Each structure stands twice: as C-alpha cells, then as structure tokens.
C-alpha cells in the first residue's frame, strides 16, 4: 500500500471516528494489510499527520505556481498567491484540519507542534527562495545585521501560522475576513523588511562616519 493510500485511509478514519485509530494493529486490520506494510511507509500516526500537512503545502504551492501570471509577480504577490491558494486547499479538507488542530499546542505560532514539522521544513525552503529573489529585486532590504536577516523565515512562518489560526476561527461568509488578514499580514511583513526611512538614516550615518575628518 502506498503512502498516499495510507494517508487517505487515516484521514477517513479520523473523520469517521473523531479520533486516531487505537493502534497501528487495529488500523492495519481495518485496512486488511500487514503491520510491516504500514511500517515500511510510516513509523507512527504523528508522522502520517505531518506528511498530510506537508502534502497540503506541496499541493497549494504547485497550484499557485501553475498559474501563468505567477512568474511575473513580485515576491510579495507570489507569497500572497500562495497563501490564498493554501487556504483554498485547506477549505477542501476543513473537517480534517479542524480535527488535527484540536491536537495542537496553542498558540500555534509560538509552540512547536510535531504535526507541522515536515510542512515547516518545506515552507522554509520555499520562503528562502522567495527571500533570495526579494533581495535581488530590493523588495527586501539587505541589512548589515546577518543575525536579524537569518530570522526572516521565522517571521513568515509565524505569520503563516497566525493566518491558519485566524482561518480556523473565522466565521465570516466564505472566510472573506481571512483573505483580508492574508493581505494585511503579507503587506505588513514586506513593508517592515523593505527599504524604510530607518535605512536612509543608517545610510546617512554610515556616510558621515566614513567621511568624518
């Protein structure tokens, strides 16, 4: 049995029973497969959950990048497109997402949740690609504090989890408030990381220091 089929069967079980299977043995018995077939693909149920969240990320990223206009977007627009698409992907799986969310430590944007480990790793790879492009296009200012710039992916990860948390609790029609939250969250992040009056002030101070007599 493939990983995808095991994930699908696990998701269906959780939705139908409102909880994880009692054991790998019971789950395999229901699927009519041997335990070794399960362990060939996964080591535990938490690993399945982590793979599910990662798969949803991969699906959303691929869908966003398939759009013909995506490659012409600014980095800010690319991240907006991804987050809008990601939420649309989560909508299709909302019942499972809500059940999985119940097991998260809260608040999710400050706690480490094992269910999100694989998603986080893939997200960081994606964001680092965007940040590299953003530095080239000057959408993100190159600042003389490497330790600060190294934390930029953490900022976007926290904001993405904040969007997830907001969407989980959003009761507006068609989750329209979440769309607004995504826009404001991304714009605020890029406004902070882009060139600002403080950068001009720093440049002035640097110039004065270098040309002092």
Tab-separated table of C-alpha atoms in Angstrom, residues 141-155 192-193:
chain	number	residue	atom	x	y	z
A	141	UNK	CA	16.472	45.396	2.055
A	142	UNK	CA	19.946	43.957	2.606
A	143	UNK	CA	20.735	44.991	6.168
A	144	UNK	CA	24.108	44.887	7.964
A	145	UNK	CA	22.831	42.586	10.705
A	146	UNK	CA	23.082	38.965	9.458
A	147	UNK	CA	21.562	37.584	12.651
A	148	UNK	CA	18.429	39.634	12.001
A	149	UNK	CA	18.105	38.627	8.358
A	150	UNK	CA	18.514	34.971	9.276
A	151	UNK	CA	15.305	35.268	11.285
A	152	UNK	CA	13.179	36.443	8.348
A	153	UNK	CA	11.926	32.899	7.544
A	154	UNK	CA	10.825	32.614	11.188
A	155	UNK	CA	8.792	35.791	10.731
A	192	UNK	CA	8.885	46.054	7.500
A	193	UNK	CA	11.536	44.220	5.501
